[in-house]
Amino acid sequence: MQELTLVVPGQSASTRIVVGAGALDVLGEVAADAPRIALVTDVNVDSAGWARRATAALEARPGRVAHVCRLPPGEGAKTAASVEALWAAWSAAELGRDGLVVAVGGGVVTDVAGFAAATHLRGVSWVAVPTTLLAMADAAIGGKTGVNTPSGKNLAGAVHHPRAVLADLATLRTLPDATRAEGWAEVVKAAVIGDADLFEALESAAVALRGRDESAAAGVLSRSIRVKAAVVKSDAREASRREILNFGHTVAHALEHASAGRLSHGRAVACGLVAESRLAVDLGRLPAEAPARIAALVHDLGLVRPRAVELPERSAVEASLLADKKRRRGTLRVALPSGWGAHVAAPGLEVDASRLLDAVWSD
Ligand SMILES: NC(=O)c1ccc[n+]([C@@H]2O[C@H](COP(=O)([O-])OP(=O)(O)OC[C@H]3O[C@@H](n4cnc5c(N)ncnc54)[C@H](O)[C@@H]3O)[C@@H](O)[C@H]2O)c1
Ligand SMILES: [Zn+2]
């Protein structure tokens, strides 16, 4: 197991992050002082047996009982109604301010449960047990929690850092290959913005990683988490440095939006990383071979970049790009690395939408 600590700036709190086989068993110890525990999961993760495993780890201590809530699976459950249902269940279970919320699931579960924990009685402690690669690499790290509203994605939320993140690679065994591969896009992003050696490690281990080698995965995942943790640590609130986590995502969000959800987030990010790295090459920020290396790596990790025929119409992507909330004065804001495996404190810049669109369609 690998262990790191994310010290939250401006707060006395820190997040203990444990990555590797057996991380789930650390749950008993992390929850040691909580008189009451509320576990939140979704029905798929529950059927796969992971909520039961977590409950067993918690209840290893005599007399301790975890109250379990199950959300429906998928993005549709990321709503204020789910949060209200959790508040009600927790009040009925008498979860006090000294209680502990344990979220066992993908990014939807960690976002919803984390937000409900941030707001129940104005904030109770929580622990994330991410069970998708995307949640391990991204959603559970950094303290952002929230739900979608009828007006858009992630529009209500709070920054509420978990006490611990326990990423047990064994939980990925029950994930379908395609869902698992989604998370690699964020790991590749982390390498390009913050760790050139990690990129090489991913290239050398791609076959093993695709073959579900858990110890190789734990190694690269913890390095990827280190990159995100370093960015979050430098700047807890959404300010300039944190923008670099959006690398590849200006294009990705427009593709997801224009395809009305047909393209998954991971595939859209894979496409966005390649397109935005082309722009970075033009601006002299990345070496000429970067886009091809990124494209080859995501492919080797099992993430299928959309073929030209699968992409939405250019005009639809343009409309989505220009509707992006980061748009300022008719141009677009993107965040690019400053070099291979590096970024600076203010990584954002304004570019013309047409340049970005050309980069998407230059295959
Ligand atoms: N808070 C943040 O900083 C942040 C960052 C990135 C993404 N996110 C959010 O994360 C969400 C996406 O997360 P996700 O991709 O994990 O989606 P998800 O939580 O919907 O999980 C994907 C699917 O896999 C199933 N599943 C999860 N773990 C499983 C397991 N071990 N075995 C079998 N099935 C399992 C789920 O039931 C679901 O059907 C989005 O809502 C996104 O906005 C948040
Ligand atoms: Zn993403």
mmCIF file of C-alpha atoms and ligand atoms in Angstrom:
data_model
loop_
_atom_site.group_PDB
_atom_site.id
_atom_site.type_symbol
_atom_site.label_atom_id
_atom_site.label_comp_id
_atom_site.label_asym_id
_atom_site.label_seq_id
_atom_site.Cartn_x
_atom_site.Cartn_y
_atom_site.Cartn_z
ATOM 1 C CA MET A 1 0.000 0.000 0.000
ATOM 2 C CA GLN A 2 1.109 3.538 -0.719
ATOM 3 C CA GLU A 3 0.168 6.350 1.551
ATOM 4 C CA LEU A 4 0.206 10.120 1.164
ATOM 5 C CA THR A 5 -1.267 13.064 2.989
ATOM 6 C CA LEU A 6 -3.038 16.008 1.428
ATOM 7 C CA VAL A 7 -2.647 18.958 3.764
ATOM 8 C CA VAL A 8 -5.555 21.304 3.191
ATOM 9 C CA PRO A 9 -4.311 24.883 2.935
ATOM 10 C CA GLY A 10 -5.775 27.309 5.437
ATOM 11 C CA GLN A 11 -7.247 24.508 7.527
ATOM 12 C CA SER A 12 -5.929 22.292 10.272
ATOM 13 C CA ALA A 13 -7.453 19.304 8.459
ATOM 14 C CA SER A 14 -5.620 16.908 6.207
ATOM 15 C CA THR A 15 -6.725 13.966 4.083
ATOM 16 C CA ARG A 16 -5.031 10.601 4.502
ATOM 17 C CA ILE A 17 -4.861 8.905 1.107
ATOM 18 C CA VAL A 18 -4.212 5.153 0.971
ATOM 19 C CA VAL A 19 -3.775 3.411 -2.387
ATOM 20 C CA GLY A 20 -3.401 -0.315 -3.006
ATOM 21 C CA ALA A 21 -4.497 -3.800 -2.045
ATOM 22 C CA GLY A 22 -5.990 -3.818 1.443
ATOM 23 C CA ALA A 23 -6.831 -0.084 1.556
ATOM 24 C CA LEU A 24 -10.454 -0.999 2.351
ATOM 25 C CA ASP A 25 -9.377 -2.667 5.578
ATOM 26 C CA VAL A 26 -7.972 0.645 6.834
ATOM 27 C CA LEU A 27 -11.598 1.777 7.149
ATOM 28 C CA GLY A 28 -12.002 0.333 10.652
ATOM 29 C CA GLU A 29 -9.034 2.353 11.879
ATOM 30 C CA VAL A 30 -10.019 5.570 10.080
ATOM 31 C CA ALA A 31 -13.517 5.386 11.613
ATOM 32 C CA ALA A 32 -12.189 4.555 15.061
ATOM 33 C CA ASP A 33 -13.703 7.400 17.063
ATOM 34 C CA ALA A 34 -17.082 7.744 15.313
ATOM 35 C CA PRO A 35 -20.023 6.700 17.485
ATOM 36 C CA ARG A 36 -22.343 6.429 14.459
ATOM 37 C CA ILE A 37 -21.582 5.659 10.857
ATOM 38 C CA ALA A 38 -23.676 6.224 7.736
ATOM 39 C CA LEU A 39 -22.525 4.330 4.672
ATOM 40 C CA VAL A 40 -23.648 5.501 1.228
ATOM 41 C CA THR A 41 -23.317 3.366 -1.885
ATOM 42 C CA ASP A 42 -25.191 2.640 -5.118
ATOM 43 C CA VAL A 43 -27.042 -0.520 -6.032
ATOM 44 C CA ASN A 44 -24.368 -1.739 -8.500
ATOM 45 C CA VAL A 45 -21.528 -1.318 -6.047
ATOM 46 C CA ASP A 46 -23.685 -2.993 -3.424
ATOM 47 C CA SER A 47 -24.456 -5.978 -5.704
ATOM 48 C CA ALA A 48 -20.746 -6.279 -6.483
ATOM 49 C CA GLY A 49 -20.197 -6.852 -2.754
ATOM 50 C CA TRP A 50 -18.115 -3.761 -1.928
ATOM 51 C CA ALA A 51 -20.570 -2.160 0.486
ATOM 52 C CA ARG A 52 -20.669 -5.445 2.402
ATOM 53 C CA ARG A 53 -16.863 -5.561 2.494
ATOM 54 C CA ALA A 54 -16.779 -1.977 3.789
ATOM 55 C CA THR A 55 -19.450 -2.700 6.400
ATOM 56 C CA ALA A 56 -17.482 -5.732 7.578
ATOM 57 C CA ALA A 57 -14.337 -3.597 7.957
ATOM 58 C CA LEU A 58 -16.328 -1.038 9.961
ATOM 59 C CA GLU A 59 -18.172 -3.525 12.098
ATOM 60 C CA ALA A 60 -15.003 -5.416 12.968
ATOM 61 C CA ARG A 61 -15.147 -3.236 16.057
ATOM 62 C CA PRO A 62 -17.710 -4.781 18.434
ATOM 63 C CA GLY A 63 -20.921 -2.829 18.933
ATOM 64 C CA ARG A 64 -20.445 -0.578 15.931
ATOM 65 C CA VAL A 65 -23.196 -0.684 13.315
ATOM 66 C CA ALA A 66 -23.152 1.124 9.983
ATOM 67 C CA HIS A 67 -26.440 2.490 8.658
ATOM 68 C CA VAL A 68 -26.513 1.844 4.886
ATOM 69 C CA CYS A 69 -28.205 3.992 2.172
ATOM 70 C CA ARG A 70 -28.246 2.873 -1.470
ATOM 71 C CA LEU A 71 -28.602 5.344 -4.368
ATOM 72 C CA PRO A 72 -29.740 4.318 -7.840
ATOM 73 C CA PRO A 73 -26.687 3.930 -10.130
ATOM 74 C CA GLY A 74 -25.449 6.604 -12.516
ATOM 75 C CA GLU A 75 -25.435 10.341 -13.101
ATOM 76 C CA GLY A 76 -29.238 10.541 -12.699
ATOM 77 C CA ALA A 77 -28.803 10.080 -8.948
ATOM 78 C CA LYS A 78 -26.610 13.189 -8.643
ATOM 79 C CA THR A 79 -29.491 15.413 -7.550
ATOM 80 C CA ALA A 80 -30.663 17.551 -4.677
ATOM 81 C CA ALA A 81 -33.396 14.919 -4.123
ATOM 82 C CA SER A 82 -30.727 12.295 -3.348
ATOM 83 C CA VAL A 83 -29.106 14.687 -0.878
ATOM 84 C CA GLU A 84 -32.466 15.314 0.803
ATOM 85 C CA ALA A 85 -33.082 11.576 1.071
ATOM 86 C CA LEU A 86 -29.693 11.166 2.764
ATOM 87 C CA TRP A 87 -30.380 14.026 5.201
ATOM 88 C CA ALA A 88 -33.694 12.398 6.134
ATOM 89 C CA ALA A 89 -32.182 8.939 6.585
ATOM 90 C CA TRP A 90 -29.317 10.319 8.651
ATOM 91 C CA SER A 91 -31.628 12.317 10.892
ATOM 92 C CA ALA A 92 -33.725 9.183 11.451
ATOM 93 C CA ALA A 93 -30.530 7.256 12.268
ATOM 94 C CA GLU A 94 -29.502 10.054 14.661
ATOM 95 C CA LEU A 95 -26.229 10.766 12.889
ATOM 96 C CA GLY A 96 -24.824 13.617 14.969
ATOM 97 C CA ARG A 97 -21.998 16.060 14.315
ATOM 98 C CA ASP A 98 -19.582 13.482 15.693
ATOM 99 C CA GLY A 99 -20.838 10.873 13.186
ATOM 100 C CA LEU A 100 -19.023 9.716 10.079
ATOM 101 C CA VAL A 101 -20.222 9.336 6.495
ATOM 102 C CA VAL A 102 -18.527 6.657 4.403
ATOM 103 C CA ALA A 103 -19.058 6.900 0.629
ATOM 104 C CA VAL A 104 -18.413 3.614 -1.196
ATOM 105 C CA GLY A 105 -18.768 3.968 -4.957
ATOM 106 C CA GLY A 106 -17.862 5.873 -8.092
ATOM 107 C CA GLY A 107 -17.723 9.636 -8.534
ATOM 108 C CA VAL A 108 -21.496 9.982 -8.342
ATOM 109 C CA VAL A 109 -21.618 8.424 -4.883
ATOM 110 C CA THR A 110 -18.587 10.342 -3.577
ATOM 111 C CA ASP A 111 -19.940 13.657 -4.965
ATOM 112 C CA VAL A 112 -23.461 13.188 -3.536
ATOM 113 C CA ALA A 113 -22.466 11.680 -0.193
ATOM 114 C CA GLY A 114 -19.668 14.221 0.239
ATOM 115 C CA PHE A 115 -22.072 17.100 -0.416
ATOM 116 C CA ALA A 116 -24.701 15.662 1.941
ATOM 117 C CA ALA A 117 -21.932 15.274 4.564
ATOM 118 C CA ALA A 118 -20.839 18.889 3.973
ATOM 119 C CA THR A 119 -24.342 20.129 4.697
ATOM 120 C CA HIS A 120 -25.879 17.699 7.233
ATOM 121 C CA LEU A 121 -25.859 19.617 10.540
ATOM 122 C CA ARG A 122 -23.539 22.099 8.740
ATOM 123 C CA GLY A 123 -20.894 19.471 8.187
ATOM 124 C CA VAL A 124 -19.948 16.002 9.359
ATOM 125 C CA SER A 125 -16.731 14.170 8.675
ATOM 126 C CA TRP A 126 -16.564 11.797 5.731
ATOM 127 C CA VAL A 127 -14.386 9.147 4.145
ATOM 128 C CA ALA A 128 -14.280 8.312 0.442
ATOM 129 C CA VAL A 129 -13.872 4.710 -0.709
ATOM 130 C CA PRO A 130 -13.748 5.207 -4.492
ATOM 131 C CA THR A 131 -14.600 2.101 -6.543
ATOM 132 C CA THR A 132 -13.976 3.356 -10.094
ATOM 133 C CA LEU A 133 -10.604 4.365 -11.495
ATOM 134 C CA LEU A 134 -12.062 7.790 -12.311
ATOM 135 C CA ALA A 135 -13.163 8.329 -8.719
ATOM 136 C CA MET A 136 -9.779 7.138 -7.397
ATOM 137 C CA ALA A 137 -7.773 9.361 -9.727
ATOM 138 C CA ASP A 138 -10.037 12.375 -9.771
ATOM 139 C CA ALA A 139 -13.500 12.647 -8.172
ATOM 140 C CA ALA A 140 -12.529 11.626 -4.637
ATOM 141 C CA ILE A 141 -9.385 13.788 -4.562
ATOM 142 C CA GLY A 142 -9.505 17.504 -3.840
ATOM 143 C CA GLY A 143 -12.580 17.994 -1.676
ATOM 144 C CA LYS A 144 -15.030 19.143 -4.348
ATOM 145 C CA THR A 145 -18.488 17.700 -3.766
ATOM 146 C CA GLY A 146 -21.846 18.485 -5.318
ATOM 147 C CA VAL A 147 -24.855 17.664 -7.413
ATOM 148 C CA ASN A 148 -26.345 18.625 -10.766
ATOM 149 C CA THR A 149 -29.313 20.994 -10.911
ATOM 150 C CA PRO A 150 -31.921 21.432 -13.654
ATOM 151 C CA SER A 151 -29.744 24.345 -14.888
ATOM 152 C CA GLY A 152 -26.607 22.267 -15.374
ATOM 153 C CA LYS A 153 -23.895 19.910 -14.170
ATOM 154 C CA ASN A 154 -22.245 20.362 -10.761
ATOM 155 C CA LEU A 155 -24.018 23.677 -10.166
ATOM 156 C CA ALA A 156 -24.605 23.136 -6.443
ATOM 157 C CA GLY A 157 -21.757 22.030 -4.268
ATOM 158 C CA ALA A 158 -19.280 22.583 -1.493
ATOM 159 C CA VAL A 159 -15.598 22.095 -0.825
ATOM 160 C CA HIS A 160 -15.521 19.531 1.975
ATOM 161 C CA HIS A 161 -12.325 17.506 2.248
ATOM 162 C CA PRO A 162 -12.741 13.879 3.308
ATOM 163 C CA ARG A 163 -10.857 12.648 6.362
ATOM 164 C CA ALA A 164 -9.457 9.841 4.242
ATOM 165 C CA VAL A 165 -9.556 8.416 0.731
ATOM 166 C CA LEU A 166 -9.129 4.653 0.604
ATOM 167 C CA ALA A 167 -8.484 3.472 -2.953
ATOM 168 C CA ASP A 168 -8.443 -0.324 -2.968
ATOM 169 C CA LEU A 169 -7.582 -1.576 -6.447
ATOM 170 C CA ALA A 170 -9.408 -4.849 -5.751
ATOM 171 C CA THR A 171 -12.707 -2.996 -6.046
ATOM 172 C CA LEU A 172 -12.006 -2.401 -9.759
ATOM 173 C CA ARG A 173 -12.239 -6.163 -10.441
ATOM 174 C CA THR A 174 -16.012 -5.942 -10.852
ATOM 175 C CA LEU A 175 -15.921 -2.935 -13.202
ATOM 176 C CA PRO A 176 -16.450 -3.563 -16.923
ATOM 177 C CA ASP A 177 -13.292 -2.874 -19.010
ATOM 178 C CA ALA A 178 -14.801 0.189 -20.701
ATOM 179 C CA THR A 179 -15.845 1.831 -17.420
ATOM 180 C CA ARG A 180 -12.454 1.117 -15.934
ATOM 181 C CA ALA A 181 -10.627 2.565 -18.944
ATOM 182 C CA GLU A 182 -12.503 5.870 -18.515
ATOM 183 C CA GLY A 183 -10.279 6.754 -15.558
ATOM 184 C CA TRP A 184 -7.039 6.441 -17.508
ATOM 185 C CA ALA A 185 -7.782 9.713 -19.303
ATOM 186 C CA GLU A 186 -7.401 11.598 -16.011
ATOM 187 C CA VAL A 187 -4.189 9.725 -15.147
ATOM 188 C CA VAL A 188 -2.689 10.597 -18.543
ATOM 189 C CA LYS A 189 -3.771 14.224 -17.997
ATOM 190 C CA ALA A 190 -1.998 14.254 -14.613
ATOM 191 C CA ALA A 191 1.196 12.937 -16.221
ATOM 192 C CA VAL A 192 1.213 15.565 -18.980
ATOM 193 C CA ILE A 193 0.578 18.474 -16.609
ATOM 194 C CA GLY A 194 2.748 17.383 -13.735
ATOM 195 C CA ASP A 195 4.909 14.269 -14.017
ATOM 196 C CA ALA A 196 6.868 13.394 -17.160
ATOM 197 C CA ASP A 197 8.283 10.237 -15.513
ATOM 198 C CA LEU A 198 4.736 9.054 -14.819
ATOM 199 C CA PHE A 199 4.006 9.363 -18.548
ATOM 200 C CA GLU A 200 6.954 7.085 -19.319
ATOM 201 C CA ALA A 201 5.909 4.670 -16.591
ATOM 202 C CA LEU A 202 2.437 4.504 -18.138
ATOM 203 C CA GLU A 203 3.909 3.878 -21.590
ATOM 204 C CA SER A 204 6.074 1.021 -20.307
ATOM 205 C CA ALA A 205 3.334 -0.540 -18.195
ATOM 206 C CA ALA A 206 0.393 -0.015 -20.589
ATOM 207 C CA VAL A 207 0.015 -3.705 -21.468
ATOM 208 C CA ALA A 208 0.121 -4.776 -17.809
ATOM 209 C CA LEU A 209 -2.278 -2.001 -16.826
ATOM 210 C CA ARG A 210 -4.738 -2.966 -19.511
ATOM 211 C CA GLY A 211 -4.408 -6.541 -18.257
ATOM 212 C CA ARG A 212 -5.464 -5.342 -14.799
ATOM 213 C CA ASP A 213 -2.101 -5.690 -13.059
ATOM 214 C CA GLU A 214 -3.143 -4.232 -9.698
ATOM 215 C CA SER A 215 0.283 -3.533 -8.300
ATOM 216 C CA ALA A 216 1.334 -1.672 -11.465
ATOM 217 C CA ALA A 217 -1.966 0.237 -11.293
ATOM 218 C CA ALA A 218 -1.432 1.199 -7.647
ATOM 219 C CA GLY A 219 2.003 2.601 -8.516
ATOM 220 C CA VAL A 220 0.857 4.847 -11.353
ATOM 221 C CA LEU A 221 -2.394 5.798 -9.630
ATOM 222 C CA SER A 222 -0.652 7.052 -6.517
ATOM 223 C CA ARG A 223 1.691 9.173 -8.644
ATOM 224 C CA SER A 224 -1.260 10.600 -10.504
ATOM 225 C CA ILE A 225 -3.019 11.401 -7.212
ATOM 226 C CA ARG A 226 0.169 13.145 -6.061
ATOM 227 C CA VAL A 227 -0.052 15.502 -9.053
ATOM 228 C CA LYS A 228 -3.670 16.425 -8.310
ATOM 229 C CA ALA A 229 -2.993 16.712 -4.576
ATOM 230 C CA ALA A 230 -0.088 19.098 -5.234
ATOM 231 C CA VAL A 231 -2.319 21.352 -7.347
ATOM 232 C CA VAL A 232 -5.127 21.292 -4.775
ATOM 233 C CA LYS A 233 -2.728 21.916 -1.924
ATOM 234 C CA SER A 234 -1.256 24.967 -3.589
ATOM 235 C CA ASP A 235 -4.663 26.496 -3.967
ATOM 236 C CA ALA A 236 -7.681 25.035 -2.198
ATOM 237 C CA ARG A 237 -10.285 27.345 -3.706
ATOM 238 C CA GLU A 238 -10.874 27.569 -7.447
ATOM 239 C CA ALA A 239 -8.194 29.985 -8.533
ATOM 240 C CA SER A 240 -5.609 30.107 -11.229
ATOM 241 C CA ARG A 241 -3.437 27.038 -10.611
ATOM 242 C CA ARG A 242 -6.401 24.735 -10.283
ATOM 243 C CA GLU A 243 -7.357 25.609 -13.856
ATOM 244 C CA ILE A 244 -4.639 23.252 -15.096
ATOM 245 C CA LEU A 245 -6.822 20.323 -13.984
ATOM 246 C CA ASN A 246 -9.060 21.392 -16.849
ATOM 247 C CA PHE A 247 -6.419 20.492 -19.459
ATOM 248 C CA GLY A 248 -8.190 18.560 -22.245
ATOM 249 C CA HIS A 249 -11.568 19.398 -20.743
ATOM 250 C CA THR A 250 -12.571 22.547 -22.685
ATOM 251 C CA VAL A 251 -12.756 20.373 -25.807
ATOM 252 C CA ALA A 252 -14.056 17.354 -23.873
ATOM 253 C CA HIS A 253 -17.018 19.180 -22.350
ATOM 254 C CA ALA A 254 -17.990 20.637 -25.738
ATOM 255 C CA LEU A 255 -17.812 17.172 -27.346
ATOM 256 C CA GLU A 256 -19.868 15.594 -24.563
ATOM 257 C CA HIS A 257 -22.433 18.359 -24.761
ATOM 258 C CA ALA A 258 -22.667 18.367 -28.557
ATOM 259 C CA SER A 259 -22.983 14.580 -28.672
ATOM 260 C CA ALA A 260 -25.809 14.750 -26.093
ATOM 261 C CA GLY A 261 -23.949 12.323 -23.852
ATOM 262 C CA ARG A 262 -23.228 9.712 -26.586
ATOM 263 C CA LEU A 263 -19.513 10.214 -26.050
ATOM 264 C CA SER A 264 -18.395 9.194 -22.578
ATOM 265 C CA HIS A 265 -16.354 11.600 -20.481
ATOM 266 C CA GLY A 266 -13.189 9.498 -20.733
ATOM 267 C CA ARG A 267 -13.327 9.187 -24.524
ATOM 268 C CA ALA A 268 -14.091 12.904 -24.841
ATOM 269 C CA VAL A 269 -11.140 13.748 -22.561
ATOM 270 C CA ALA A 270 -8.880 11.453 -24.601
ATOM 271 C CA CYS A 271 -9.847 13.470 -27.670
ATOM 272 C CA GLY A 272 -9.504 16.763 -25.767
ATOM 273 C CA LEU A 273 -6.017 15.920 -24.499
ATOM 274 C CA VAL A 274 -4.797 15.238 -28.028
ATOM 275 C CA ALA A 275 -6.478 18.350 -29.511
ATOM 276 C CA GLU A 276 -5.368 20.728 -26.751
ATOM 277 C CA SER A 277 -1.843 19.323 -26.835
ATOM 278 C CA ARG A 278 -1.735 20.172 -30.577
ATOM 279 C CA LEU A 279 -2.525 23.743 -29.622
ATOM 280 C CA ALA A 280 0.192 23.617 -26.954
ATOM 281 C CA VAL A 281 2.673 22.429 -29.607
ATOM 282 C CA ASP A 282 1.716 25.386 -31.835
ATOM 283 C CA LEU A 283 2.324 27.726 -28.910
ATOM 284 C CA GLY A 284 5.726 26.201 -28.219
ATOM 285 C CA ARG A 285 4.654 24.728 -24.891
ATOM 286 C CA LEU A 286 4.838 21.026 -25.702
ATOM 287 C CA PRO A 287 7.297 19.106 -27.890
ATOM 288 C CA ALA A 288 6.125 18.224 -31.417
ATOM 289 C CA GLU A 289 5.724 14.519 -30.620
ATOM 290 C CA ALA A 290 3.411 15.105 -27.628
ATOM 291 C CA PRO A 291 0.013 14.692 -29.384
ATOM 292 C CA ALA A 292 1.040 11.410 -31.039
ATOM 293 C CA ARG A 293 2.451 10.030 -27.780
ATOM 294 C CA ILE A 294 -0.717 10.949 -25.884
ATOM 295 C CA ALA A 295 -2.896 9.405 -28.607
ATOM 296 C CA ALA A 296 -0.850 6.184 -28.575
ATOM 297 C CA LEU A 297 -0.899 5.939 -24.780
ATOM 298 C CA VAL A 298 -4.659 6.375 -24.327
ATOM 299 C CA HIS A 299 -5.156 3.778 -27.072
ATOM 300 C CA ASP A 300 -2.783 1.316 -25.367
ATOM 301 C CA LEU A 301 -4.644 1.830 -22.088
ATOM 302 C CA GLY A 302 -7.860 0.695 -23.770
ATOM 303 C CA LEU A 303 -9.504 4.062 -24.188
ATOM 304 C CA VAL A 304 -10.965 4.270 -27.673
ATOM 305 C CA ARG A 305 -10.616 7.796 -29.040
ATOM 306 C CA PRO A 306 -13.687 8.666 -31.103
ATOM 307 C CA ARG A 307 -13.171 8.260 -34.846
ATOM 308 C CA ALA A 308 -14.029 11.224 -37.069
ATOM 309 C CA VAL A 309 -17.415 9.702 -37.967
ATOM 310 C CA GLU A 310 -18.313 9.439 -34.287
ATOM 311 C CA LEU A 311 -17.631 13.107 -33.599
ATOM 312 C CA PRO A 312 -20.579 15.496 -33.533
ATOM 313 C CA GLU A 313 -20.883 18.089 -36.328
ATOM 314 C CA ARG A 314 -18.225 20.801 -36.121
ATOM 315 C CA SER A 315 -20.934 23.486 -35.930
ATOM 316 C CA ALA A 316 -22.533 21.754 -32.920
ATOM 317 C CA VAL A 317 -19.165 21.514 -31.142
ATOM 318 C CA GLU A 318 -18.507 25.176 -31.913
ATOM 319 C CA ALA A 319 -21.884 26.150 -30.424
ATOM 320 C CA SER A 320 -21.121 24.131 -27.294
ATOM 321 C CA LEU A 321 -17.613 25.596 -27.024
ATOM 322 C CA LEU A 322 -18.962 29.129 -27.198
ATOM 323 C CA ALA A 323 -21.585 28.338 -24.568
ATOM 324 C CA ASP A 324 -18.812 27.191 -22.202
ATOM 325 C CA LYS A 325 -18.915 29.020 -18.910
ATOM 326 C CA LYS A 326 -15.227 29.867 -19.208
ATOM 327 C CA ARG A 327 -15.878 31.934 -22.354
ATOM 328 C CA ARG A 328 -14.770 35.539 -22.030
ATOM 329 C CA ARG A 329 -15.220 38.245 -24.659
ATOM 330 C CA GLY A 330 -15.945 35.810 -27.502
ATOM 331 C CA THR A 331 -12.742 33.835 -27.047
ATOM 332 C CA LEU A 332 -12.245 30.641 -25.105
ATOM 333 C CA ARG A 333 -10.232 29.938 -22.060
ATOM 334 C CA VAL A 334 -8.060 26.840 -22.033
ATOM 335 C CA ALA A 335 -5.467 25.693 -19.546
ATOM 336 C CA LEU A 336 -2.307 24.258 -21.065
ATOM 337 C CA PRO A 337 0.885 22.783 -19.632
ATOM 338 C CA SER A 338 3.931 25.040 -19.744
ATOM 339 C CA GLY A 339 6.141 22.157 -20.818
ATOM 340 C CA TRP A 340 6.151 18.350 -20.917
ATOM 341 C CA GLY A 341 5.064 17.307 -17.410
ATOM 342 C CA ALA A 342 4.986 20.884 -16.130
ATOM 343 C CA HIS A 343 2.667 23.800 -15.557
ATOM 344 C CA VAL A 344 2.850 27.291 -14.111
ATOM 345 C CA ALA A 345 0.711 29.064 -11.510
ATOM 346 C CA ALA A 346 -1.410 30.829 -14.136
ATOM 347 C CA PRO A 347 -1.892 28.201 -16.856
ATOM 348 C CA GLY A 348 -5.016 29.672 -18.484
ATOM 349 C CA LEU A 349 -5.034 31.566 -21.757
ATOM 350 C CA GLU A 350 -7.531 32.871 -24.277
ATOM 351 C CA VAL A 351 -7.705 31.306 -27.728
ATOM 352 C CA ASP A 352 -9.993 31.536 -30.732
ATOM 353 C CA ALA A 353 -12.587 28.802 -30.906
ATOM 354 C CA SER A 354 -11.611 28.122 -34.534
ATOM 355 C CA ARG A 355 -8.041 27.204 -33.500
ATOM 356 C CA LEU A 356 -9.347 24.688 -31.020
ATOM 357 C CA LEU A 357 -11.798 23.230 -33.531
ATOM 358 C CA ASP A 358 -9.032 22.896 -36.140
ATOM 359 C CA ALA A 359 -7.010 20.987 -33.556
ATOM 360 C CA VAL A 360 -9.894 18.522 -33.009
ATOM 361 C CA TRP A 361 -10.284 17.862 -36.730
ATOM 362 C CA SER A 362 -6.611 17.714 -37.717
ATOM 363 C CA ASP A 363 -6.299 13.893 -37.541
HETATM 364 N N1 LIG B 1 -15.640 16.059 -7.323
HETATM 365 C C1 LIG B 1 -14.765 16.098 -8.303
HETATM 366 O O1 LIG B 1 -13.739 16.766 -8.206
HETATM 367 C C2 LIG B 1 -15.024 15.300 -9.534
HETATM 368 C C3 LIG B 1 -13.996 15.119 -10.480
HETATM 369 C C4 LIG B 1 -14.252 14.314 -11.594
HETATM 370 C C5 LIG B 1 -15.497 13.724 -11.763
HETATM 371 N N2 LIG B 1 -16.479 13.923 -10.835
HETATM 372 C C6 LIG B 1 -17.816 13.333 -10.995
HETATM 373 O O2 LIG B 1 -17.702 11.910 -10.975
HETATM 374 C C7 LIG B 1 -18.839 11.381 -11.643
HETATM 375 C C8 LIG B 1 -18.415 10.224 -12.514
HETATM 376 O O3 LIG B 1 -17.832 9.219 -11.714
HETATM 377 P P1 LIG B 1 -17.737 7.708 -12.210
HETATM 378 O O4 LIG B 1 -17.198 7.667 -13.582
HETATM 379 O O5 LIG B 1 -17.056 6.939 -11.153
HETATM 380 O O6 LIG B 1 -19.277 7.310 -12.390
HETATM 381 P P2 LIG B 1 -20.320 6.479 -11.498
HETATM 382 O O7 LIG B 1 -20.200 6.792 -10.077
HETATM 383 O O8 LIG B 1 -21.624 6.676 -12.153
HETATM 384 O O9 LIG B 1 -19.846 4.958 -11.748
HETATM 385 C C9 LIG B 1 -19.895 4.412 -13.043
HETATM 386 C C10 LIG B 1 -20.725 3.114 -13.043
HETATM 387 O O10 LIG B 1 -19.969 2.074 -12.440
HETATM 388 C C11 LIG B 1 -20.711 1.460 -11.389
HETATM 389 N N3 LIG B 1 -19.708 1.026 -10.417
HETATM 390 C C12 LIG B 1 -18.950 1.824 -9.627
HETATM 391 N N4 LIG B 1 -18.026 1.098 -8.992
HETATM 392 C C13 LIG B 1 -18.216 -0.184 -9.371
HETATM 393 C C14 LIG B 1 -17.545 -1.401 -9.064
HETATM 394 N N5 LIG B 1 -16.438 -1.423 -8.296
HETATM 395 N N6 LIG B 1 -18.000 -2.541 -9.622
HETATM 396 C C15 LIG B 1 -19.060 -2.510 -10.470
HETATM 397 N N7 LIG B 1 -19.726 -1.394 -10.823
HETATM 398 C C16 LIG B 1 -19.294 -0.235 -10.268
HETATM 399 C C17 LIG B 1 -21.674 2.505 -10.935
HETATM 400 O O11 LIG B 1 -22.815 1.936 -10.330
HETATM 401 C C18 LIG B 1 -22.022 3.214 -12.246
HETATM 402 O O12 LIG B 1 -23.006 2.474 -12.923
HETATM 403 C C19 LIG B 1 -19.472 12.515 -12.425
HETATM 404 O O13 LIG B 1 -20.685 12.890 -11.825
HETATM 405 C C20 LIG B 1 -18.441 13.630 -12.320
HETATM 406 O O14 LIG B 1 -19.033 14.922 -12.335
HETATM 407 C C21 LIG B 1 -16.259 14.698 -9.740
HETATM 408 ZN ZN ZN B 2 -12.460 14.730 -16.316
#
